[in-house]
Short mmCIF file of N, CA and C in Angstrom, two decimals:
data_model
loop_
_atom_site.label_atom_id
_atom_site.label_comp_id
_atom_site.label_asym_id
_atom_site.label_seq_id
_atom_site.Cartn_x
_atom_site.Cartn_y
_atom_site.Cartn_z
N MET A 1 14.99 14.80 -7.17
CA MET A 1 14.99 13.60 -6.35
C MET A 1 13.58 13.35 -5.85
N ARG A 2 13.13 12.13 -6.08
CA ARG A 2 11.79 11.77 -5.61
C ARG A 2 11.90 10.85 -4.41
N PHE A 3 11.00 11.08 -3.45
CA PHE A 3 10.95 10.27 -2.24
C PHE A 3 9.51 9.86 -1.99
N MET A 4 9.35 8.65 -1.48
CA MET A 4 8.03 8.18 -1.09
C MET A 4 8.01 8.07 0.43
N ILE A 5 7.02 8.73 1.01
CA ILE A 5 6.79 8.63 2.45
C ILE A 5 5.73 7.54 2.62
N LEU A 6 6.11 6.45 3.25
CA LEU A 6 5.23 5.30 3.42
C LEU A 6 4.66 5.31 4.84
N VAL A 7 3.36 5.23 4.95
CA VAL A 7 2.70 5.17 6.26
C VAL A 7 2.49 3.70 6.59
N ARG A 8 3.10 3.26 7.66
CA ARG A 8 2.94 1.87 8.09
C ARG A 8 1.54 1.64 8.63
N ALA A 9 0.99 0.48 8.33
CA ALA A 9 -0.35 0.11 8.80
C ALA A 9 -0.33 -0.19 10.29
N THR A 10 -1.51 -0.14 10.88
CA THR A 10 -1.72 -0.53 12.27
C THR A 10 -2.88 -1.52 12.30
N PRO A 11 -3.10 -2.19 13.41
CA PRO A 11 -4.28 -3.07 13.48
C PRO A 11 -5.58 -2.32 13.15
N ASP A 12 -5.70 -1.06 13.60
CA ASP A 12 -6.90 -0.28 13.29
C ASP A 12 -7.05 -0.01 11.80
N SER A 13 -5.95 0.38 11.13
CA SER A 13 -6.06 0.66 9.69
C SER A 13 -6.40 -0.60 8.92
N GLU A 14 -5.93 -1.74 9.41
CA GLU A 14 -6.22 -3.01 8.74
C GLU A 14 -7.68 -3.45 8.92
N THR A 15 -8.38 -2.88 9.90
CA THR A 15 -9.81 -3.18 10.03
C THR A 15 -10.63 -2.32 9.09
N GLY A 16 -10.00 -1.33 8.46
CA GLY A 16 -10.72 -0.42 7.59
C GLY A 16 -11.22 0.82 8.30
N MET A 17 -10.78 1.02 9.56
CA MET A 17 -11.19 2.19 10.32
C MET A 17 -10.76 3.46 9.58
N MET A 18 -11.71 4.34 9.36
CA MET A 18 -11.41 5.59 8.65
C MET A 18 -10.86 6.62 9.63
N PRO A 19 -9.99 7.52 9.15
CA PRO A 19 -9.44 8.56 10.02
C PRO A 19 -10.53 9.53 10.46
N ASP A 20 -10.36 10.10 11.66
CA ASP A 20 -11.34 11.08 12.12
C ASP A 20 -11.08 12.43 11.46
N GLU A 21 -12.00 13.37 11.67
CA GLU A 21 -11.92 14.68 11.01
C GLU A 21 -10.66 15.45 11.37
N SER A 22 -10.20 15.35 12.63
CA SER A 22 -9.01 16.11 13.02
C SER A 22 -7.77 15.59 12.29
N LEU A 23 -7.67 14.28 12.11
CA LEU A 23 -6.54 13.73 11.36
C LEU A 23 -6.64 14.13 9.89
N LEU A 24 -7.84 14.06 9.33
CA LEU A 24 -8.01 14.50 7.93
C LEU A 24 -7.59 15.95 7.77
N ALA A 25 -7.96 16.80 8.73
CA ALA A 25 -7.58 18.22 8.67
C ALA A 25 -6.07 18.39 8.74
N SER A 26 -5.41 17.63 9.62
CA SER A 26 -3.94 17.70 9.73
C SER A 26 -3.27 17.25 8.44
N MET A 27 -3.76 16.14 7.90
CA MET A 27 -3.18 15.62 6.66
C MET A 27 -3.42 16.59 5.50
N LEU A 28 -4.61 17.18 5.46
CA LEU A 28 -4.90 18.14 4.41
C LEU A 28 -3.97 19.34 4.50
N ALA A 29 -3.76 19.88 5.70
CA ALA A 29 -2.87 21.03 5.87
C ALA A 29 -1.45 20.69 5.43
N TYR A 30 -0.98 19.50 5.81
CA TYR A 30 0.37 19.07 5.42
C TYR A 30 0.49 18.96 3.91
N HIS A 31 -0.48 18.30 3.27
CA HIS A 31 -0.41 18.11 1.83
C HIS A 31 -0.63 19.42 1.07
N GLU A 32 -1.40 20.34 1.64
CA GLU A 32 -1.53 21.67 1.03
C GLU A 32 -0.18 22.40 1.06
N ALA A 33 0.55 22.26 2.17
CA ALA A 33 1.87 22.88 2.27
C ALA A 33 2.82 22.28 1.24
N LEU A 34 2.77 20.96 1.06
CA LEU A 34 3.59 20.31 0.03
C LEU A 34 3.24 20.85 -1.35
N ALA A 35 1.93 20.95 -1.63
CA ALA A 35 1.49 21.43 -2.94
C ALA A 35 1.92 22.88 -3.15
N LYS A 36 1.75 23.71 -2.12
CA LYS A 36 2.13 25.12 -2.22
C LYS A 36 3.63 25.26 -2.48
N ALA A 37 4.44 24.37 -1.90
CA ALA A 37 5.89 24.39 -2.11
C ALA A 37 6.26 23.79 -3.47
N GLY A 38 5.30 23.19 -4.16
CA GLY A 38 5.56 22.62 -5.48
C GLY A 38 6.28 21.28 -5.45
N VAL A 39 6.19 20.55 -4.33
CA VAL A 39 6.91 19.29 -4.22
C VAL A 39 6.00 18.06 -4.19
N LEU A 40 4.69 18.26 -4.08
CA LEU A 40 3.76 17.13 -4.00
C LEU A 40 3.53 16.53 -5.38
N LEU A 41 3.76 15.22 -5.51
CA LEU A 41 3.47 14.51 -6.76
C LEU A 41 2.20 13.68 -6.65
N ASP A 42 1.99 13.04 -5.49
CA ASP A 42 0.81 12.19 -5.31
C ASP A 42 0.72 11.81 -3.84
N ALA A 43 -0.47 11.48 -3.41
CA ALA A 43 -0.67 11.02 -2.03
C ALA A 43 -2.01 10.31 -1.95
N ASN A 44 -2.06 9.25 -1.15
CA ASN A 44 -3.32 8.54 -0.97
C ASN A 44 -3.20 7.51 0.13
N GLY A 45 -4.34 7.14 0.66
CA GLY A 45 -4.43 6.04 1.59
C GLY A 45 -4.75 4.76 0.83
N LEU A 46 -4.49 3.65 1.46
CA LEU A 46 -4.74 2.36 0.83
C LEU A 46 -5.80 1.59 1.61
N HIS A 47 -6.63 0.87 0.90
CA HIS A 47 -7.59 -0.02 1.56
C HIS A 47 -6.82 -1.08 2.33
N PRO A 48 -7.46 -1.70 3.33
CA PRO A 48 -6.79 -2.76 4.08
C PRO A 48 -6.41 -3.94 3.19
N THR A 49 -5.47 -4.73 3.66
CA THR A 49 -5.01 -5.87 2.86
C THR A 49 -6.08 -6.93 2.68
N SER A 50 -7.14 -6.88 3.46
CA SER A 50 -8.24 -7.84 3.26
C SER A 50 -8.87 -7.66 1.88
N LYS A 51 -8.65 -6.49 1.26
CA LYS A 51 -9.18 -6.24 -0.08
C LYS A 51 -8.11 -6.39 -1.15
N GLY A 52 -6.93 -6.86 -0.76
CA GLY A 52 -5.83 -6.97 -1.70
C GLY A 52 -5.33 -8.39 -1.85
N TRP A 53 -4.23 -8.52 -2.56
CA TRP A 53 -3.59 -9.81 -2.77
C TRP A 53 -2.12 -9.59 -3.07
N ARG A 54 -1.38 -10.64 -2.99
CA ARG A 54 0.03 -10.65 -3.37
C ARG A 54 0.23 -11.67 -4.47
N VAL A 55 1.22 -11.42 -5.28
CA VAL A 55 1.64 -12.42 -6.26
C VAL A 55 3.01 -12.89 -5.81
N GLN A 56 3.10 -14.17 -5.50
CA GLN A 56 4.34 -14.76 -5.01
C GLN A 56 5.02 -15.49 -6.16
N TYR A 57 6.33 -15.27 -6.32
CA TYR A 57 7.10 -15.89 -7.38
C TYR A 57 8.03 -16.93 -6.77
N SER A 58 7.99 -18.14 -7.31
CA SER A 58 8.87 -19.20 -6.83
C SER A 58 9.04 -20.23 -7.94
N ASP A 59 10.29 -20.58 -8.20
CA ASP A 59 10.60 -21.59 -9.22
C ASP A 59 9.94 -21.31 -10.56
N GLY A 60 9.93 -20.05 -10.95
CA GLY A 60 9.36 -19.68 -12.24
C GLY A 60 7.84 -19.68 -12.29
N GLN A 61 7.21 -19.88 -11.16
CA GLN A 61 5.74 -19.92 -11.08
C GLN A 61 5.23 -18.70 -10.32
N ARG A 62 3.97 -18.35 -10.58
CA ARG A 62 3.29 -17.27 -9.86
C ARG A 62 2.12 -17.86 -9.11
N GLN A 63 1.95 -17.37 -7.89
CA GLN A 63 0.81 -17.81 -7.08
C GLN A 63 0.17 -16.58 -6.47
N VAL A 64 -1.16 -16.48 -6.59
CA VAL A 64 -1.89 -15.38 -5.99
C VAL A 64 -2.26 -15.76 -4.56
N ILE A 65 -1.94 -14.85 -3.63
CA ILE A 65 -2.27 -15.06 -2.22
C ILE A 65 -3.18 -13.92 -1.79
N ASP A 66 -4.41 -14.26 -1.44
CA ASP A 66 -5.37 -13.25 -1.03
C ASP A 66 -5.06 -12.75 0.37
N GLY A 67 -5.35 -11.44 0.60
CA GLY A 67 -5.23 -10.85 1.94
C GLY A 67 -6.39 -11.33 2.78
N PRO A 68 -6.42 -11.02 4.04
CA PRO A 68 -5.51 -10.10 4.73
C PRO A 68 -4.18 -10.76 5.07
N PHE A 69 -3.22 -9.92 5.41
CA PHE A 69 -1.89 -10.39 5.76
C PHE A 69 -1.63 -10.11 7.23
N ALA A 70 -0.97 -11.03 7.89
CA ALA A 70 -0.87 -11.02 9.34
C ALA A 70 0.09 -9.98 9.91
N GLU A 71 1.24 -9.80 9.32
CA GLU A 71 2.27 -8.94 9.91
C GLU A 71 1.99 -7.46 9.64
N THR A 72 1.18 -6.85 10.48
CA THR A 72 0.79 -5.45 10.30
C THR A 72 1.99 -4.54 10.18
N LYS A 73 3.05 -4.79 10.94
CA LYS A 73 4.22 -3.91 10.92
C LYS A 73 4.91 -3.87 9.55
N GLU A 74 4.61 -4.82 8.69
CA GLU A 74 5.21 -4.86 7.36
C GLU A 74 4.28 -4.31 6.28
N LEU A 75 3.11 -3.84 6.67
CA LEU A 75 2.11 -3.39 5.70
C LEU A 75 2.11 -1.88 5.56
N ILE A 76 1.62 -1.41 4.42
CA ILE A 76 1.55 0.02 4.13
C ILE A 76 0.08 0.45 4.11
N ALA A 77 -0.22 1.54 4.80
CA ALA A 77 -1.58 2.06 4.85
C ALA A 77 -1.78 3.26 3.93
N GLY A 78 -0.71 3.88 3.49
CA GLY A 78 -0.82 5.04 2.62
C GLY A 78 0.56 5.53 2.22
N TYR A 79 0.59 6.56 1.37
CA TYR A 79 1.86 7.08 0.89
C TYR A 79 1.71 8.53 0.47
N THR A 80 2.83 9.21 0.43
CA THR A 80 2.94 10.54 -0.15
C THR A 80 4.20 10.53 -0.98
N LEU A 81 4.08 10.99 -2.21
CA LEU A 81 5.20 11.03 -3.14
C LEU A 81 5.59 12.48 -3.37
N ILE A 82 6.87 12.80 -3.09
CA ILE A 82 7.34 14.17 -3.25
C ILE A 82 8.56 14.22 -4.15
N GLN A 83 8.80 15.39 -4.73
CA GLN A 83 9.99 15.62 -5.53
C GLN A 83 10.67 16.86 -4.96
N VAL A 84 11.88 16.67 -4.46
CA VAL A 84 12.61 17.73 -3.79
C VAL A 84 14.03 17.80 -4.33
N ARG A 85 14.78 18.79 -3.85
CA ARG A 85 16.14 19.00 -4.35
C ARG A 85 17.19 18.15 -3.64
N SER A 86 16.87 17.67 -2.43
CA SER A 86 17.91 16.95 -1.68
C SER A 86 17.29 16.00 -0.66
N ARG A 87 18.13 15.10 -0.17
CA ARG A 87 17.72 14.18 0.90
C ARG A 87 17.34 14.98 2.15
N GLU A 88 18.09 16.03 2.43
CA GLU A 88 17.82 16.86 3.60
C GLU A 88 16.45 17.52 3.52
N GLU A 89 16.09 18.01 2.33
CA GLU A 89 14.77 18.62 2.16
C GLU A 89 13.68 17.57 2.36
N ALA A 90 13.89 16.37 1.85
CA ALA A 90 12.92 15.29 2.07
C ALA A 90 12.78 14.99 3.55
N MET A 91 13.90 14.98 4.27
CA MET A 91 13.89 14.74 5.71
C MET A 91 13.08 15.81 6.43
N GLN A 92 13.26 17.06 6.04
CA GLN A 92 12.52 18.15 6.69
C GLN A 92 11.01 18.00 6.46
N TRP A 93 10.61 17.62 5.26
CA TRP A 93 9.19 17.39 5.00
C TRP A 93 8.67 16.20 5.79
N ALA A 94 9.47 15.15 5.87
CA ALA A 94 9.06 13.95 6.61
C ALA A 94 8.86 14.27 8.09
N LEU A 95 9.71 15.11 8.64
CA LEU A 95 9.59 15.47 10.06
C LEU A 95 8.33 16.29 10.34
N ARG A 96 7.76 16.89 9.31
CA ARG A 96 6.51 17.65 9.46
C ARG A 96 5.26 16.79 9.27
N PHE A 97 5.45 15.54 8.82
CA PHE A 97 4.31 14.65 8.55
C PHE A 97 3.50 14.46 9.83
N PRO A 98 2.18 14.67 9.78
CA PRO A 98 1.36 14.47 10.98
C PRO A 98 1.39 13.01 11.45
N GLN A 99 1.26 12.81 12.75
CA GLN A 99 1.23 11.43 13.27
C GLN A 99 0.04 10.72 12.64
N PRO A 100 0.28 9.66 11.86
CA PRO A 100 -0.80 9.03 11.10
C PRO A 100 -1.91 8.41 11.94
N PHE A 101 -1.57 7.91 13.09
CA PHE A 101 -2.56 7.25 13.95
C PHE A 101 -2.41 7.80 15.36
N PRO A 102 -3.01 8.96 15.63
CA PRO A 102 -2.85 9.59 16.94
C PRO A 102 -3.25 8.65 18.08
N GLY A 103 -2.47 8.71 19.15
CA GLY A 103 -2.79 7.92 20.33
C GLY A 103 -2.27 6.50 20.30
N GLN A 104 -1.58 6.12 19.25
CA GLN A 104 -1.01 4.77 19.20
C GLN A 104 0.35 4.81 18.52
N PRO A 105 1.23 3.89 18.88
CA PRO A 105 2.54 3.85 18.23
C PRO A 105 2.37 3.60 16.73
N CYS A 106 3.09 4.36 15.95
CA CYS A 106 3.04 4.19 14.49
C CYS A 106 4.31 4.78 13.91
N GLU A 107 4.53 4.53 12.64
CA GLU A 107 5.72 5.08 12.00
C GLU A 107 5.48 5.30 10.53
N ILE A 108 6.33 6.18 9.98
CA ILE A 108 6.40 6.35 8.54
C ILE A 108 7.81 5.96 8.12
N GLU A 109 7.95 5.60 6.88
CA GLU A 109 9.26 5.25 6.31
C GLU A 109 9.44 6.09 5.08
N VAL A 110 10.65 6.58 4.84
CA VAL A 110 10.92 7.40 3.67
C VAL A 110 11.95 6.68 2.81
N ARG A 111 11.61 6.54 1.54
CA ARG A 111 12.51 5.84 0.61
C ARG A 111 12.67 6.68 -0.65
N GLN A 112 13.89 6.76 -1.13
CA GLN A 112 14.16 7.48 -2.37
C GLN A 112 13.85 6.58 -3.56
N LEU A 113 13.23 7.15 -4.58
CA LEU A 113 12.97 6.41 -5.80
C LEU A 113 14.19 6.49 -6.71
N PHE A 114 14.43 5.42 -7.46
CA PHE A 114 15.48 5.45 -8.46
C PHE A 114 15.07 6.40 -9.58
N GLU A 115 16.06 7.07 -10.14
CA GLU A 115 15.86 7.89 -11.33
C GLU A 115 16.57 7.17 -12.48
N LEU A 116 16.06 7.32 -13.67
CA LEU A 116 16.66 6.62 -14.81
C LEU A 116 18.13 7.00 -15.02
N GLU A 117 18.50 8.21 -14.61
CA GLU A 117 19.88 8.66 -14.77
C GLU A 117 20.85 7.85 -13.91
N GLU A 118 20.35 7.14 -12.93
CA GLU A 118 21.21 6.33 -12.06
C GLU A 118 21.63 5.02 -12.71
N PHE A 119 20.96 4.63 -13.77
CA PHE A 119 21.27 3.38 -14.46
C PHE A 119 22.26 3.64 -15.59
N GLU A 120 23.05 2.62 -15.91
CA GLU A 120 23.94 2.72 -17.06
C GLU A 120 23.08 2.89 -18.31
N PRO A 121 23.52 3.74 -19.25
CA PRO A 121 22.74 3.90 -20.48
C PRO A 121 22.57 2.56 -21.20
N SER A 122 21.36 2.32 -21.67
CA SER A 122 21.08 1.10 -22.42
C SER A 122 19.80 1.31 -23.22
N LYS A 123 19.57 0.38 -24.11
CA LYS A 123 18.35 0.41 -24.91
C LYS A 123 17.12 0.32 -24.01
N GLU A 124 17.18 -0.50 -22.98
CA GLU A 124 16.04 -0.68 -22.07
C GLU A 124 15.77 0.59 -21.27
N VAL A 125 16.83 1.25 -20.82
CA VAL A 125 16.65 2.51 -20.08
C VAL A 125 15.99 3.54 -20.98
N GLU A 126 16.39 3.61 -22.23
CA GLU A 126 15.78 4.56 -23.16
C GLU A 126 14.31 4.21 -23.42
N ARG A 127 14.00 2.92 -23.47
CA ARG A 127 12.60 2.51 -23.64
C ARG A 127 11.78 2.93 -22.42
N PHE A 128 12.35 2.79 -21.21
CA PHE A 128 11.66 3.26 -20.01
C PHE A 128 11.46 4.78 -20.08
N ARG A 129 12.48 5.49 -20.52
CA ARG A 129 12.38 6.95 -20.62
C ARG A 129 11.26 7.33 -21.59
N ASP A 130 11.17 6.64 -22.71
CA ASP A 130 10.10 6.91 -23.67
C ASP A 130 8.73 6.60 -23.06
N LEU A 131 8.68 5.54 -22.28
CA LEU A 131 7.42 5.11 -21.66
C LEU A 131 6.95 6.09 -20.58
N THR A 132 7.88 6.59 -19.77
CA THR A 132 7.50 7.42 -18.63
C THR A 132 7.52 8.91 -18.92
N GLY A 133 8.10 9.31 -20.04
CA GLY A 133 8.09 10.73 -20.40
C GLY A 133 9.24 11.51 -19.79
N PRO A 134 9.24 12.81 -20.06
CA PRO A 134 10.39 13.65 -19.70
C PRO A 134 10.51 13.96 -18.21
N THR A 135 9.49 13.66 -17.39
CA THR A 135 9.55 14.01 -15.97
C THR A 135 10.53 13.14 -15.20
N ARG A 136 10.91 12.00 -15.72
CA ARG A 136 11.85 11.12 -15.03
C ARG A 136 13.20 11.36 -15.61
#
């Protein structure tokens, strides 16, 4: 079972403020523990939305909308991707996640990724399996 731990953005992260050394040390220790347990798949921070864009779909058309985006509470500042045996194990790892923005209200969100086995067998599912390899 794979889970993504999403770090919600804050006004500070959206300005491009870099984390201080103590936060980097906390995050490093947490991610080292994940790696040592063999559950870490990937982790990274994201640049602010001022450096990004969205593609909006409407009436069969695509429109590019440049950042920044106003609703900070809906934005993601970083992520950690883990593979564990159960929802409970993912919850335990999430509860150990260091506070992403010390001294200010913030939150992380944990979402389970779909696995190909959850879909009805089909030619398209097999094509996805071929594309992504045996790890999924």
